[in-house]
Every structure is written in C-alpha cells, then in structure tokens.
Amino acid sequence: MRLFLTSLIFSLAFAYFTNSNVLNFFALFTGILYVLLMGVKNKLCFIVGVFNALIYAYIAYMNRLFGEVFLYLLCYFPMMIYGYFYWNKNTLIKTLNLKNFILIYIAIFIIAYFYSFYLQNLESRFIYLESFIFSSGLIATILSLKKIINHYIYISISNIASIYIWTILYIEDSSNLAVLMLMILFFILGIIYLFSWKKDLK
C-alpha cells in the first residue's frame, strides 16, 4: 500500500503541475509502481506491468516509435503474464560472469542490427536507437525473470537511449514531459535497485 500511495501521489502531483493528460498520468503511475514493486521483489509488479506495457505501447505508437511499440506489446506484455505465474520470490539472486556479460552484449548488438532493417521498412523515427532499446529490453526482461542482477545494467544503459529520444520528443511537444520523467525515473531507480539487489547476492 505504501508503494501504491507513493506512486499515486507523485504521479498526481506531477500531472497537476505539468498539465499532463490522463494517458500520460497512467503511464507515469503504472511505470513508477512497476519499478518500485520489482525492486522489492513483489510479484504484483507483473500485473501493474501489463497495464504499463499497453499504455506505453499506445503512446509510442502515437509518436511513431514502432520499435518500442513491438518491445512493449510482443516482449514486455507477454513476459509480464509469464512472470506473474512463474516468478518465484524465493529464487536466489544471481549474477553473470564477465565472459557471459560480454557475450550477451554482443548478442544485443546483433539483434539490434538485424531488427533495424525491419524498422527501416516501417519508417520508425529513431531506427538504430529503437533497435538497441528493443534488443536490450528483450534480454533484460528475460534476465529479470531469472533474477539475474545484471539485467539492471542492460536496462539502465537502454534507458539512457530512451531519455535521449523522449527529450527530443519533449522539445517538439511539451505534453511528452510525463513520459520523459518516467524514463529518467526508470534510470535512477534502476541504478538504486542494482545496488539493492547486489546486497542480496549469495
């Protein structure tokens, strides 16, 4: 309840002072609540994540960010459902060794490279950044379901790319401020929970 109220109060205050629309408010609210619940390893994060995936996919579609549309609809949405039923709170937190960490990053860039050709056909706005965000998000989500702490590193770097994209979109349209703020919060909370989960490593 405390995390719910914290997310709600912050989102309401932000929406009020920035004149955000209802859609952006719910994107911000569900996004913050998802990250907070994931950070404390509460499986309810996946229920919240389902709603956030659908809302953000629509916002991304309206801004012609087709790479992120597919990321949220085809990756995050089904994995939120999977995570709710199969994510075990008592599973020990694990970490990758340096070799596997590097190999996964190579895989991320390979996936991004081939995915960029598909986005070119769709005339997506930020083809290469969106390809990188998609491949990083895909891998990070899989690792998070397995409670591998390195997923916070992959997703935090991906969030930097998202912050850049939404900064451009905010400059073009100030109504995108709520989503930009959400991306910044994702990055900050990702760093915080990286160190929080690190304390639980066995």
Tab-separated table of C-alpha atoms in Angstrom:
chain	number	residue	atom	x	y	z
A	1	MET	CA	0.000	0.000	0.000
A	2	ARG	CA	2.849	2.396	0.807
A	3	LEU	CA	4.402	1.928	-2.640
A	4	PHE	CA	0.994	2.362	-4.276
A	5	LEU	CA	0.331	5.622	-2.439
A	6	THR	CA	3.846	6.917	-3.120
A	7	SER	CA	3.438	6.278	-6.856
A	8	LEU	CA	-0.067	7.730	-6.909
A	9	ILE	CA	0.760	10.916	-5.001
A	10	PHE	CA	3.876	11.612	-7.057
A	11	SER	CA	2.051	10.976	-10.343
A	12	LEU	CA	-0.936	13.134	-9.368
A	13	ALA	CA	1.303	15.989	-8.253
A	14	PHE	CA	3.386	15.773	-11.413
A	15	ALA	CA	0.307	15.619	-13.660
A	16	TYR	CA	-1.244	18.606	-11.884
A	17	PHE	CA	1.781	20.890	-12.132
A	18	THR	CA	2.621	19.930	-15.727
A	19	ASN	CA	-0.940	19.712	-17.099
A	20	SER	CA	-0.306	16.150	-18.290
A	21	ASN	CA	-3.162	14.311	-19.951
A	22	VAL	CA	-4.829	11.252	-18.429
A	23	LEU	CA	-2.898	8.795	-20.589
A	24	ASN	CA	0.480	10.205	-19.595
A	25	PHE	CA	-0.591	10.216	-15.945
A	26	PHE	CA	-1.394	6.495	-16.021
A	27	ALA	CA	1.826	5.752	-17.894
A	28	LEU	CA	3.787	7.537	-15.188
A	29	PHE	CA	1.816	5.998	-12.316
A	30	THR	CA	1.980	2.383	-13.531
A	31	GLY	CA	5.598	2.771	-14.578
A	32	ILE	CA	6.739	4.030	-11.188
A	33	LEU	CA	4.691	1.444	-9.314
A	34	TYR	CA	6.046	-1.374	-11.502
A	35	VAL	CA	9.680	-0.433	-10.852
A	36	LEU	CA	9.108	0.004	-7.102
A	37	LEU	CA	7.383	-3.375	-6.790
A	38	MET	CA	10.062	-5.098	-8.888
A	39	GLY	CA	12.728	-3.549	-6.704
A	40	VAL	CA	11.264	-5.149	-3.578
A	41	LYS	CA	10.696	-8.411	-5.491
A	42	ASN	CA	6.886	-8.277	-5.216
A	43	LYS	CA	5.229	-10.330	-7.981
A	44	LEU	CA	2.344	-7.845	-8.186
A	45	CYS	CA	4.753	-5.796	-10.286
A	46	PHE	CA	3.822	-8.020	-13.219
A	47	ILE	CA	0.110	-7.147	-13.001
A	48	VAL	CA	0.993	-3.451	-12.980
A	49	GLY	CA	3.475	-4.099	-15.773
A	50	VAL	CA	0.733	-5.453	-18.034
A	51	PHE	CA	-1.153	-2.158	-17.862
A	52	ASN	CA	2.014	-0.093	-18.248
A	53	ALA	CA	3.043	-2.093	-21.330
A	54	LEU	CA	-0.302	-1.468	-23.040
A	55	ILE	CA	-0.392	2.237	-22.170
A	56	TYR	CA	3.191	2.911	-23.194
A	57	ALA	CA	2.800	0.928	-26.431
A	58	TYR	CA	-0.056	3.222	-27.422
A	59	ILE	CA	1.920	6.367	-26.550
A	60	ALA	CA	4.916	5.057	-28.517
A	61	TYR	CA	2.657	4.312	-31.491
A	62	MET	CA	1.287	7.853	-31.462
A	63	ASN	CA	4.887	9.113	-31.611
A	64	ARG	CA	5.891	6.670	-34.393
A	65	LEU	CA	8.322	4.790	-32.151
A	66	PHE	CA	7.467	1.454	-33.695
A	67	GLY	CA	10.487	-0.301	-32.208
A	68	GLU	CA	9.199	0.415	-28.728
A	69	VAL	CA	5.642	-0.492	-29.704
A	70	PHE	CA	6.779	-4.011	-30.559
A	71	LEU	CA	9.005	-4.159	-27.489
A	72	TYR	CA	6.101	-3.460	-25.156
A	73	LEU	CA	3.430	-5.472	-26.982
A	74	LEU	CA	5.434	-8.501	-28.117
A	75	CYS	CA	8.029	-8.657	-25.343
A	76	TYR	CA	7.043	-6.878	-22.132
A	77	PHE	CA	3.316	-7.683	-22.265
A	78	PRO	CA	3.589	-11.496	-22.594
A	79	MET	CA	6.574	-11.631	-20.221
A	80	MET	CA	4.601	-9.771	-17.560
A	81	ILE	CA	1.963	-12.500	-17.745
A	82	TYR	CA	4.607	-15.233	-17.697
A	83	GLY	CA	6.406	-13.595	-14.805
A	84	TYR	CA	3.300	-13.411	-12.644
A	85	PHE	CA	2.723	-17.158	-12.812
A	86	TYR	CA	6.307	-18.432	-12.816
A	87	TRP	CA	8.408	-15.849	-10.977
A	88	ASN	CA	9.469	-17.277	-7.629
A	89	LYS	CA	10.091	-14.739	-4.864
A	90	ASN	CA	12.411	-17.128	-3.037
A	91	THR	CA	14.715	-17.741	-6.001
A	92	LEU	CA	18.246	-16.642	-5.197
A	93	ILE	CA	19.575	-13.585	-6.980
A	94	LYS	CA	22.374	-14.485	-9.399
A	95	THR	CA	24.985	-12.616	-11.428
A	96	LEU	CA	26.753	-13.199	-14.735
A	97	ASN	CA	30.472	-13.704	-15.024
A	98	LEU	CA	32.396	-11.251	-17.216
A	99	LYS	CA	32.520	-13.595	-20.211
A	100	ASN	CA	28.750	-14.142	-20.309
A	101	PHE	CA	28.120	-10.454	-19.642
A	102	ILE	CA	30.138	-9.521	-22.741
A	103	LEU	CA	28.624	-12.299	-24.865
A	104	ILE	CA	25.133	-11.107	-24.028
A	105	TYR	CA	26.040	-7.568	-25.038
A	106	ILE	CA	27.343	-8.889	-28.346
A	107	ALA	CA	24.006	-10.682	-28.786
A	108	ILE	CA	22.158	-7.438	-28.008
A	109	PHE	CA	24.013	-5.590	-30.776
A	110	ILE	CA	23.479	-8.433	-33.253
A	111	ILE	CA	19.733	-8.471	-32.558
A	112	ALA	CA	19.621	-4.671	-32.804
A	113	TYR	CA	21.459	-4.725	-36.134
A	114	PHE	CA	19.017	-7.094	-37.812
A	115	TYR	CA	15.971	-5.530	-36.179
A	116	SER	CA	16.953	-2.116	-37.568
A	117	PHE	CA	16.245	-3.347	-41.108
A	118	TYR	CA	12.669	-4.124	-40.113
A	119	LEU	CA	12.215	-0.680	-38.545
A	120	GLN	CA	13.529	0.960	-41.707
A	121	ASN	CA	10.612	-0.532	-43.610
A	122	LEU	CA	8.222	0.931	-41.037
A	123	GLU	CA	9.902	4.340	-41.249
A	124	SER	CA	10.320	4.483	-37.498
A	125	ARG	CA	11.695	7.774	-36.166
A	126	PHE	CA	14.826	6.639	-34.295
A	127	ILE	CA	15.679	3.405	-36.061
A	128	TYR	CA	19.018	2.487	-34.501
A	129	LEU	CA	18.259	3.710	-31.003
A	130	GLU	CA	14.909	1.920	-31.026
A	131	SER	CA	16.599	-1.263	-32.257
A	132	PHE	CA	19.071	-1.064	-29.382
A	133	ILE	CA	16.287	-0.360	-26.873
A	134	PHE	CA	14.284	-3.313	-28.191
A	135	SER	CA	17.138	-5.820	-28.022
A	136	SER	CA	18.324	-4.572	-24.614
A	137	GLY	CA	14.797	-4.649	-23.206
A	138	LEU	CA	14.196	-8.144	-24.535
A	139	ILE	CA	17.354	-9.548	-22.955
A	140	ALA	CA	16.954	-7.571	-19.713
A	141	THR	CA	13.396	-8.796	-19.224
A	142	ILE	CA	14.426	-12.422	-19.664
A	143	LEU	CA	17.257	-11.957	-17.158
A	144	SER	CA	14.961	-10.221	-14.654
A	145	LEU	CA	12.581	-13.190	-14.706
A	146	LYS	CA	15.560	-15.371	-13.794
A	147	LYS	CA	16.589	-12.865	-11.095
A	148	ILE	CA	19.952	-12.177	-12.695
A	149	ILE	CA	21.088	-8.848	-11.296
A	150	ASN	CA	22.884	-7.762	-14.473
A	151	HIS	CA	19.527	-7.009	-16.087
A	152	TYR	CA	19.618	-3.656	-14.292
A	153	ILE	CA	22.855	-2.767	-16.097
A	154	TYR	CA	21.492	-3.630	-19.540
A	155	ILE	CA	18.209	-1.824	-18.981
A	156	SER	CA	19.848	1.250	-17.423
A	157	ILE	CA	22.029	1.783	-20.486
A	158	SER	CA	18.950	1.256	-22.628
A	159	ASN	CA	17.119	3.862	-20.531
A	160	ILE	CA	19.777	6.440	-21.447
A	161	ALA	CA	18.808	5.953	-25.096
A	162	SER	CA	15.135	6.306	-24.161
A	163	ILE	CA	15.850	9.513	-22.254
A	164	TYR	CA	17.523	10.956	-25.340
A	165	ILE	CA	14.562	10.035	-27.569
A	166	TRP	CA	11.952	11.446	-25.211
A	167	THR	CA	13.982	14.611	-24.678
A	168	ILE	CA	13.730	15.220	-28.422
A	169	LEU	CA	10.005	14.456	-28.347
A	170	TYR	CA	9.501	16.746	-25.348
A	171	ILE	CA	11.217	19.601	-27.197
A	172	GLU	CA	8.762	19.009	-30.042
A	173	ASP	CA	5.722	18.622	-27.790
A	174	SER	CA	5.707	19.577	-24.094
A	175	SER	CA	2.917	17.059	-23.373
A	176	ASN	CA	5.609	14.354	-23.532
A	177	LEU	CA	7.183	15.621	-20.304
A	178	ALA	CA	5.498	12.909	-18.199
A	179	VAL	CA	6.984	10.118	-20.312
A	180	LEU	CA	10.395	11.787	-20.274
A	181	MET	CA	10.198	11.982	-16.489
A	182	LEU	CA	9.232	8.299	-16.401
A	183	MET	CA	12.315	7.346	-18.410
A	184	ILE	CA	14.523	9.384	-16.066
A	185	LEU	CA	12.946	7.718	-13.034
A	186	PHE	CA	13.404	4.289	-14.632
A	187	PHE	CA	17.103	5.067	-14.969
A	188	ILE	CA	17.510	6.397	-11.411
A	189	LEU	CA	15.536	3.569	-9.792
A	190	GLY	CA	17.364	1.003	-11.920
A	191	ILE	CA	20.694	2.188	-10.507
A	192	ILE	CA	19.324	2.235	-6.957
A	193	TYR	CA	17.913	-1.289	-7.212
A	194	LEU	CA	21.081	-2.580	-8.852
A	195	PHE	CA	22.910	-1.881	-5.599
A	196	SER	CA	19.937	-3.024	-3.520
A	197	TRP	CA	19.814	-6.414	-5.249
A	198	LYS	CA	23.598	-6.643	-5.030
A	199	LYS	CA	23.287	-6.819	-1.238
A	200	ASP	CA	21.139	-9.948	-1.616
A	201	LEU	CA	23.671	-11.845	-3.724
A	202	LYS	CA	24.606	-15.158	-2.141
